[in-house]
PDB file of C-alpha atoms in Angstrom:
ATOM      1  CA  UNK A  10     106.978 102.048 117.508  1.00 61.00           C
ATOM      2  CA  UNK A  11     103.925 104.054 116.468  1.00 75.00           C
ATOM      3  CA  UNK A  12     102.568 103.549 112.989  1.00 92.00           C
ATOM      4  CA  UNK A  13     101.374 106.059 110.433  1.00 96.00           C
ATOM      5  CA  UNK A  14      98.736 108.295 112.044  1.00 97.00           C
ATOM      6  CA  UNK A  15      96.023 109.996 110.053  1.00 98.00           C
ATOM      7  CA  UNK A  16      93.479 112.530 111.247  1.00 97.00           C
ATOM      8  CA  UNK A  17      90.586 112.910 111.122  1.00 97.00           C
ATOM      9  CA  UNK A  18      89.344 109.360 110.608  1.00 97.00           C
ATOM     10  CA  UNK A  19      85.927 110.368 109.361  1.00 97.00           C
ATOM     11  CA  UNK A  20      84.520 113.592 108.010  1.00 97.00           C
ATOM     12  CA  UNK A  21      81.553 114.847 106.038  1.00 98.00           C
ATOM     13  CA  UNK A  22      81.787 117.911 103.846  1.00 98.00           C
ATOM     14  CA  UNK A  23      79.476 119.756 101.487  1.00 98.00           C
ATOM     15  CA  UNK A  24      80.098 120.235  97.792  1.00 98.00           C
ATOM     16  CA  UNK A  25      82.187 123.345  97.159  1.00 98.00           C
ATOM     17  CA  UNK A  26      83.895 123.258 100.540  1.00 98.00           C
ATOM     18  CA  UNK A  27      87.527 122.446 101.088  1.00 98.00           C
ATOM     19  CA  UNK A  28      89.136 119.891 103.370  1.00 98.00           C
ATOM     20  CA  UNK A  29      92.544 119.363 104.953  1.00 98.00           C
ATOM     21  CA  UNK A  30      93.769 115.930 106.008  1.00 98.00           C
ATOM     22  CA  UNK A  31      96.770 115.295 108.196  1.00 98.00           C
ATOM     23  CA  UNK A  32      99.362 112.545 108.323  1.00 98.00           C
ATOM     24  CA  UNK A  33     102.123 111.837 110.839  1.00 97.00           C
ATOM     25  CA  UNK A  34     104.633 109.346 109.447  1.00 95.00           C
ATOM     26  CA  UNK A  35     106.501 106.669 111.347  1.00 93.00           C
ATOM     27  CA  UNK A  36     109.355 108.190 113.321  1.00 91.00           C
ATOM     28  CA  UNK A  37     112.406 108.548 111.102  1.00 88.00           C
ATOM     29  CA  UNK A  38     110.476 108.244 107.833  1.00 89.00           C
ATOM     30  CA  UNK A  39     110.956 111.253 105.576  1.00 89.00           C
ATOM     31  CA  UNK A  40     108.953 110.112 102.546  1.00 91.00           C
ATOM     32  CA  UNK A  41     105.191 110.575 102.721  1.00 95.00           C
ATOM     33  CA  UNK A  42     102.791 109.579  99.945  1.00 96.00           C
ATOM     34  CA  UNK A  43      99.048 110.052  99.575  1.00 98.00           C
ATOM     35  CA  UNK A  44      96.593 107.755  97.826  1.00 98.00           C
ATOM     36  CA  UNK A  45      92.890 107.881  97.051  1.00 98.00           C
ATOM     37  CA  UNK A  46      90.869 104.665  97.283  1.00 97.00           C
ATOM     38  CA  UNK A  47      87.411 104.307  95.778  1.00 95.00           C
ATOM     39  CA  UNK A  48      85.360 101.219  94.900  1.00 91.00           C
ATOM     40  CA  UNK A  49      85.455 102.066  91.204  1.00 88.00           C
ATOM     41  CA  UNK A  50      89.062 103.166  90.729  1.00 92.00           C
ATOM     42  CA  UNK A  51      90.858 101.285  93.482  1.00 93.00           C
ATOM     43  CA  UNK A  52      94.008 102.752  95.013  1.00 96.00           C
ATOM     44  CA  UNK A  53      95.415 105.662  93.033  1.00 96.00           C
ATOM     45  CA  UNK A  54      98.579 107.619  93.755  1.00 96.00           C
ATOM     46  CA  UNK A  55      98.102 111.323  94.473  1.00 97.00           C
ATOM     47  CA  UNK A  56     101.558 112.662  95.347  1.00 95.00           C
ATOM     48  CA  UNK A  57     104.717 112.031  97.320  1.00 94.00           C
ATOM     49  CA  UNK A  58     106.730 114.389  99.465  1.00 94.00           C
ATOM     50  CA  UNK A  59     110.316 114.002 100.578  1.00 91.00           C
ATOM     51  CA  UNK A  60     112.259 116.554 102.587  1.00 89.00           C
ATOM     52  CA  UNK A  61     109.423 119.095 102.185  1.00 93.00           C
ATOM     53  CA  UNK A  62     109.520 118.818  98.370  1.00 93.00           C
ATOM     54  CA  UNK A  63     107.003 117.159  96.097  1.00 93.00           C
ATOM     55  CA  UNK A  64     108.898 114.332  94.459  1.00 89.00           C
ATOM     56  CA  UNK A  65     106.137 112.668  92.446  1.00 90.00           C
ATOM     57  CA  UNK A  66     102.619 113.596  91.362  1.00 93.00           C
ATOM     58  CA  UNK A  67      99.774 111.457  90.086  1.00 94.00           C
ATOM     59  CA  UNK A  68      97.071 112.328  87.560  1.00 94.00           C
ATOM     60  CA  UNK A  69      94.739 114.365  89.706  1.00 96.00           C
ATOM     61  CA  UNK A  70      93.427 117.902  89.136  1.00 96.00           C
ATOM     62  CA  UNK A  71      95.028 120.910  90.755  1.00 96.00           C
ATOM     63  CA  UNK A  72      92.274 120.965  93.403  1.00 97.00           C
ATOM     64  CA  UNK A  73      94.331 118.295  95.139  1.00 98.00           C
ATOM     65  CA  UNK A  74      97.432 119.653  96.815  1.00 97.00           C
ATOM     66  CA  UNK A  75      99.739 118.787  99.628  1.00 97.00           C
ATOM     67  CA  UNK A  76     102.693 119.866 101.643  1.00 97.00           C
ATOM     68  CA  UNK A  77     105.227 118.486 104.056  1.00 97.00           C
ATOM     69  CA  UNK A  78     106.660 120.143 107.125  1.00 97.00           C
ATOM     70  CA  UNK A  79     110.181 120.055 108.495  1.00 95.00           C
ATOM     71  CA  UNK A  80     109.199 117.331 110.978  1.00 94.00           C
ATOM     72  CA  UNK A  81     108.035 115.188 108.008  1.00 94.00           C
ATOM     73  CA  UNK A  82     104.371 115.517 108.920  1.00 97.00           C
ATOM     74  CA  UNK A  83     102.221 116.067 105.854  1.00 98.00           C
ATOM     75  CA  UNK A  84      98.871 117.563 104.958  1.00 98.00           C
ATOM     76  CA  UNK A  85      96.774 117.248 101.865  1.00 98.00           C
ATOM     77  CA  UNK A  86      94.084 119.688 100.824  1.00 98.00           C
ATOM     78  CA  UNK A  87      91.183 119.290  98.440  1.00 98.00           C
ATOM     79  CA  UNK A  88      89.471 122.493  97.382  1.00 96.00           C
ATOM     80  CA  UNK A  89      86.058 122.960  95.796  1.00 97.00           C
ATOM     81  CA  UNK A  90      84.915 119.493  96.783  1.00 98.00           C
ATOM     82  CA  UNK A  91      82.884 117.388  94.333  1.00 98.00           C
ATOM     83  CA  UNK A  92      80.713 114.373  95.061  1.00 97.00           C
ATOM     84  CA  UNK A  93      83.264 112.186  93.296  1.00 96.00           C
ATOM     85  CA  UNK A  94      85.904 113.127  95.855  1.00 97.00           C
ATOM     86  CA  UNK A  95      84.188 110.886  98.393  1.00 97.00           C
ATOM     87  CA  UNK A  96      86.819 108.258  99.151  1.00 97.00           C
ATOM     88  CA  UNK A  97      89.234 106.785 101.635  1.00 98.00           C
ATOM     89  CA  UNK A  98      92.405 108.875 101.620  1.00 98.00           C
ATOM     90  CA  UNK A  99      95.466 106.914 102.654  1.00 98.00           C
ATOM     91  CA  UNK A 100      98.815 108.166 103.750  1.00 97.00           C
ATOM     92  CA  UNK A 101     101.943 106.037 103.464  1.00 96.00           C
ATOM     93  CA  UNK A 102     105.383 106.593 104.917  1.00 93.00           C
ATOM     94  CA  UNK A 103     108.784 105.103 104.238  1.00 89.00           C
ATOM     95  CA  UNK A 104     112.489 105.687 104.393  1.00 81.00           C
ATOM     96  CA  UNK A 105     113.778 107.427 101.250  1.00 67.00           C
ATOM     97  CA  UNK A 106     114.667 104.351  99.230  1.00 58.00           C
ATOM     98  CA  UNK A 107     111.821 101.987  99.966  1.00 53.00           C
ATOM     99  CA  UNK A 108     111.731  98.997  97.697  1.00 50.00           C
ATOM    100  CA  UNK A 109     115.461  99.101  97.150  1.00 52.00           C
ATOM    101  CA  UNK A 110     116.957  95.627  97.466  1.00 50.00           C
ATOM    102  CA  UNK A 111     119.907  96.931  99.414  1.00 53.00           C
ATOM    103  CA  UNK A 112     117.878  99.037 101.819  1.00 55.00           C
ATOM    104  CA  UNK A 113     115.206  96.439 102.443  1.00 54.00           C
ATOM    105  CA  UNK A 114     112.868  99.266 103.363  1.00 69.00           C
ATOM    106  CA  UNK A 115     109.163  99.137 102.737  1.00 84.00           C
ATOM    107  CA  UNK A 116     106.126 101.368 102.579  1.00 90.00           C
ATOM    108  CA  UNK A 117     103.644 101.462 105.465  1.00 94.00           C
ATOM    109  CA  UNK A 118     100.098 102.765 105.315  1.00 96.00           C
ATOM    110  CA  UNK A 119      97.922 104.498 107.856  1.00 97.00           C
ATOM    111  CA  UNK A 120      94.278 103.624 108.563  1.00 97.00           C
ATOM    112  CA  UNK A 121      93.058 106.380 106.295  1.00 97.00           C
ATOM    113  CA  UNK A 122      90.624 109.285 106.430  1.00 98.00           C
ATOM    114  CA  UNK A 123      87.121 108.600 105.211  1.00 97.00           C
ATOM    115  CA  UNK A 124      85.776 111.622 103.351  1.00 98.00           C
ATOM    116  CA  UNK A 125      82.115 111.843 102.383  1.00 98.00           C
ATOM    117  CA  UNK A 126      81.027 114.765 100.217  1.00 98.00           C
ATOM    118  CA  UNK A 127      77.290 115.528 100.242  1.00 97.00           C
TER     119      UNK A 127
ATOM    120  CA  UNK B  20     102.619 103.309  81.640  1.00 85.00           C
ATOM    121  CA  UNK B  21     102.855 100.837  84.521  1.00 89.00           C
ATOM    122  CA  UNK B  22      99.934  98.424  84.805  1.00 94.00           C
ATOM    123  CA  UNK B  23      98.948  95.833  87.385  1.00 97.00           C
ATOM    124  CA  UNK B  24      96.123  93.317  86.953  1.00 97.00           C
ATOM    125  CA  UNK B  25      94.977  90.993  89.703  1.00 98.00           C
ATOM    126  CA  UNK B  26      92.885  87.871  89.304  1.00 97.00           C
ATOM    127  CA  UNK B  27      90.473  86.618  90.299  1.00 97.00           C
ATOM    128  CA  UNK B  28      88.557  89.658  91.549  1.00 97.00           C
ATOM    129  CA  UNK B  29      86.926  87.519  94.214  1.00 98.00           C
ATOM    130  CA  UNK B  30      87.674  84.057  95.556  1.00 98.00           C
ATOM    131  CA  UNK B  31      85.620  81.923  97.910  1.00 98.00           C
ATOM    132  CA  UNK B  32      87.394  79.051  99.645  1.00 97.00           C
ATOM    133  CA  UNK B  33      86.509  76.496 102.259  1.00 98.00           C
ATOM    134  CA  UNK B  34      88.721  76.460 105.310  1.00 97.00           C
ATOM    135  CA  UNK B  35      91.758  74.336 104.486  1.00 97.00           C
ATOM    136  CA  UNK B  36      91.335  74.639 100.716  1.00 97.00           C
ATOM    137  CA  UNK B  37      94.632  75.979  99.311  1.00 98.00           C
ATOM    138  CA  UNK B  38      94.713  78.308  96.326  1.00 98.00           C
ATOM    139  CA  UNK B  39      96.714  81.032  94.561  1.00 98.00           C
ATOM    140  CA  UNK B  40      96.110  84.675  93.721  1.00 98.00           C
ATOM    141  CA  UNK B  41      97.654  86.136  90.589  1.00 98.00           C
ATOM    142  CA  UNK B  42      99.226  89.553  89.953  1.00 98.00           C
ATOM    143  CA  UNK B  43     100.284  90.329  86.383  1.00 98.00           C
ATOM    144  CA  UNK B  44     102.318  93.458  85.820  1.00 97.00           C
ATOM    145  CA  UNK B  45     103.799  95.616  83.090  1.00 95.00           C
ATOM    146  CA  UNK B  46     106.516  98.000  84.141  1.00 91.00           C
ATOM    147  CA  UNK B  47     109.513  99.462  82.331  1.00 86.00           C
ATOM    148  CA  UNK B  48     111.795  98.277  85.094  1.00 88.00           C
ATOM    149  CA  UNK B  49     110.873  96.732  88.422  1.00 89.00           C
ATOM    150  CA  UNK B  50     112.368  98.016  91.648  1.00 88.00           C
ATOM    151  CA  UNK B  51     110.010  96.111  93.912  1.00 90.00           C
ATOM    152  CA  UNK B  52     106.681  94.272  93.932  1.00 93.00           C
ATOM    153  CA  UNK B  53     104.634  94.653  97.082  1.00 95.00           C
ATOM    154  CA  UNK B  54     101.833  92.559  98.555  1.00 97.00           C
ATOM    155  CA  UNK B  55      99.429  94.045 101.082  1.00 98.00           C
ATOM    156  CA  UNK B  56      96.411  92.755 102.953  1.00 98.00           C
ATOM    157  CA  UNK B  57      93.493  95.117 103.558  1.00 98.00           C
ATOM    158  CA  UNK B  58      90.620  94.485 105.941  1.00 97.00           C
ATOM    159  CA  UNK B  59      87.335  96.401 105.499  1.00 93.00           C
ATOM    160  CA  UNK B  60      87.586  99.978 106.695  1.00 89.00           C
ATOM    161  CA  UNK B  61      91.325  99.766 107.357  1.00 93.00           C
ATOM    162  CA  UNK B  62      94.544 100.712 105.633  1.00 96.00           C
ATOM    163  CA  UNK B  63      96.666  98.177 103.730  1.00 97.00           C
ATOM    164  CA  UNK B  64      98.893  96.022 105.919  1.00 96.00           C
ATOM    165  CA  UNK B  65     102.320  95.192 104.488  1.00 95.00           C
ATOM    166  CA  UNK B  66     102.996  91.517 103.749  1.00 96.00           C
ATOM    167  CA  UNK B  67     105.963  91.116 101.368  1.00 92.00           C
ATOM    168  CA  UNK B  68     108.321  92.895  99.014  1.00 92.00           C
ATOM    169  CA  UNK B  69     109.861  90.908  96.137  1.00 93.00           C
ATOM    170  CA  UNK B  70     112.750  92.323  94.119  1.00 89.00           C
ATOM    171  CA  UNK B  71     113.788  89.881  91.390  1.00 90.00           C
ATOM    172  CA  UNK B  72     112.442  86.962  89.373  1.00 93.00           C
ATOM    173  CA  UNK B  73     112.753  83.666  91.188  1.00 95.00           C
ATOM    174  CA  UNK B  74     112.473  85.199  94.615  1.00 94.00           C
ATOM    175  CA  UNK B  75     110.106  83.654  97.174  1.00 96.00           C
ATOM    176  CA  UNK B  76     109.015  84.856 100.616  1.00 95.00           C
ATOM    177  CA  UNK B  77     106.863  83.115 103.236  1.00 96.00           C
ATOM    178  CA  UNK B  78     104.858  84.224 106.232  1.00 94.00           C
ATOM    179  CA  UNK B  79     102.652  81.755 108.093  1.00 95.00           C
ATOM    180  CA  UNK B  80     100.182  80.354 105.532  1.00 96.00           C
ATOM    181  CA  UNK B  81     101.245  82.782 102.788  1.00 98.00           C
ATOM    182  CA  UNK B  82     103.982  82.421 100.185  1.00 98.00           C
ATOM    183  CA  UNK B  83     104.715  85.005  97.518  1.00 98.00           C
ATOM    184  CA  UNK B  84     106.650  84.250  94.344  1.00 98.00           C
ATOM    185  CA  UNK B  85     107.837  86.432  91.469  1.00 97.00           C
ATOM    186  CA  UNK B  86     108.535  85.948  87.759  1.00 95.00           C
ATOM    187  CA  UNK B  87     109.386  88.556  85.130  1.00 92.00           C
ATOM    188  CA  UNK B  88     105.714  89.087  84.310  1.00 94.00           C
ATOM    189  CA  UNK B  89     103.696  88.058  87.347  1.00 97.00           C
ATOM    190  CA  UNK B  90     103.598  87.300  91.010  1.00 98.00           C
ATOM    191  CA  UNK B  91     101.585  84.694  92.862  1.00 98.00           C
ATOM    192  CA  UNK B  92     100.357  84.715  96.439  1.00 98.00           C
ATOM    193  CA  UNK B  93      99.867  81.129  97.522  1.00 98.00           C
ATOM    194  CA  UNK B  94      97.596  80.499 100.499  1.00 98.00           C
ATOM    195  CA  UNK B  95      98.037  77.118 102.143  1.00 98.00           C
ATOM    196  CA  UNK B  96      95.234  75.689 104.300  1.00 97.00           C
ATOM    197  CA  UNK B  97      93.528  79.076 104.777  1.00 97.00           C
ATOM    198  CA  UNK B  98      91.523  79.977 107.872  1.00 97.00           C
ATOM    199  CA  UNK B  99      88.512  82.319 108.120  1.00 97.00           C
ATOM    200  CA  UNK B 100      90.801  85.011 109.562  1.00 97.00           C
ATOM    201  CA  UNK B 101      92.645  85.109 106.230  1.00 97.00           C
ATOM    202  CA  UNK B 102      89.533  86.657 104.677  1.00 98.00           C
ATOM    203  CA  UNK B 103      90.527  90.094 103.346  1.00 98.00           C
ATOM    204  CA  UNK B 104      91.357  91.922 100.153  1.00 98.00           C
ATOM    205  CA  UNK B 105      94.877  91.224  98.924  1.00 98.00           C
ATOM    206  CA  UNK B 106      96.546  94.020  96.975  1.00 98.00           C
ATOM    207  CA  UNK B 107      99.550  93.844  94.696  1.00 98.00           C
ATOM    208  CA  UNK B 108     101.602  96.920  93.721  1.00 96.00           C
ATOM    209  CA  UNK B 109     104.715  97.672  91.696  1.00 94.00           C
ATOM    210  CA  UNK B 110     107.397 100.279  92.188  1.00 90.00           C
ATOM    211  CA  UNK B 111     109.235 101.244  88.997  1.00 87.00           C
ATOM    212  CA  UNK B 112     112.997 101.413  88.850  1.00 84.00           C
ATOM    213  CA  UNK B 113     112.979 104.537  86.684  1.00 80.00           C
ATOM    214  CA  UNK B 114     111.596 106.647  89.521  1.00 77.00           C
ATOM    215  CA  UNK B 115     113.622 107.703  92.542  1.00 73.00           C
ATOM    216  CA  UNK B 116     110.568 108.054  94.709  1.00 80.00           C
ATOM    217  CA  UNK B 117     108.232 105.710  96.518  1.00 83.00           C
ATOM    218  CA  UNK B 118     105.293 105.758  94.096  1.00 88.00           C
ATOM    219  CA  UNK B 119     103.255 102.555  93.837  1.00 92.00           C
ATOM    220  CA  UNK B 120     100.888 101.415  91.103  1.00 95.00           C
ATOM    221  CA  UNK B 121      98.240  99.094  92.536  1.00 97.00           C
ATOM    222  CA  UNK B 122      96.122  96.364  91.026  1.00 97.00           C
ATOM    223  CA  UNK B 123      92.421  96.170  91.729  1.00 97.00           C
ATOM    224  CA  UNK B 124      92.839  93.562  94.443  1.00 97.00           C
ATOM    225  CA  UNK B 125      91.473  90.077  95.087  1.00 98.00           C
ATOM    226  CA  UNK B 126      88.743  89.776  97.691  1.00 98.00           C
ATOM    227  CA  UNK B 127      89.260  86.486  99.516  1.00 98.00           C
ATOM    228  CA  UNK B 128      86.493  84.876 101.582  1.00 98.00           C
ATOM    229  CA  UNK B 129      87.296  81.768 103.581  1.00 98.00           C
ATOM    230  CA  UNK B 130      84.287  79.860 104.925  1.00 97.00           C
ATOM    231  CA  UNK B 131      84.583  77.689 108.064  1.00 95.00           C
TER     232      UNK B 131
END
């Protein structure tokens, strides 16, 4: 069973540009979440999508956006890039009720996309 | 606001020297507490989910336990390949989604 797939793995962008990252969840998983990981702030939740709808949103500016397609694949976009956006962006997928005692589901992460803004 | 604090930030052990990692949490209601292992340059790898106080789960040299305020990850007779960053995260019960709040992690180094 394939895991969570993220593309691209590495990319370098210039300040002011925009970037789009892609995530293919595990087959059958309809919940996709995005996280930003930096040495200073650790892992921080960006947003979650379920059935093409944003279900939760973290405390990030509007430059960070995302969407989910009917096949559960998701993309996130960062516009007007800043140096501080340099980070590892992680995608996670799960069945709808991960963490529920009765479902026993869990949340799986991809390998991430390394973004460097110069 | 949900908060997760992990200690110590870094831990150096000799091979075979058992120890414990701590994860203290504050959450309005706990749906699940997750432990992940992360190797440099890679995404977090799922280890355990704990749901209620008193619960314990084991996997090879690792055992995770949960109380109402904290969780411990016990490492018995560690090997160099156990070197990694261990992350703890909580999922609140007042949210229908799959949003996790992470601690800062404990970087474990096991010397041969």
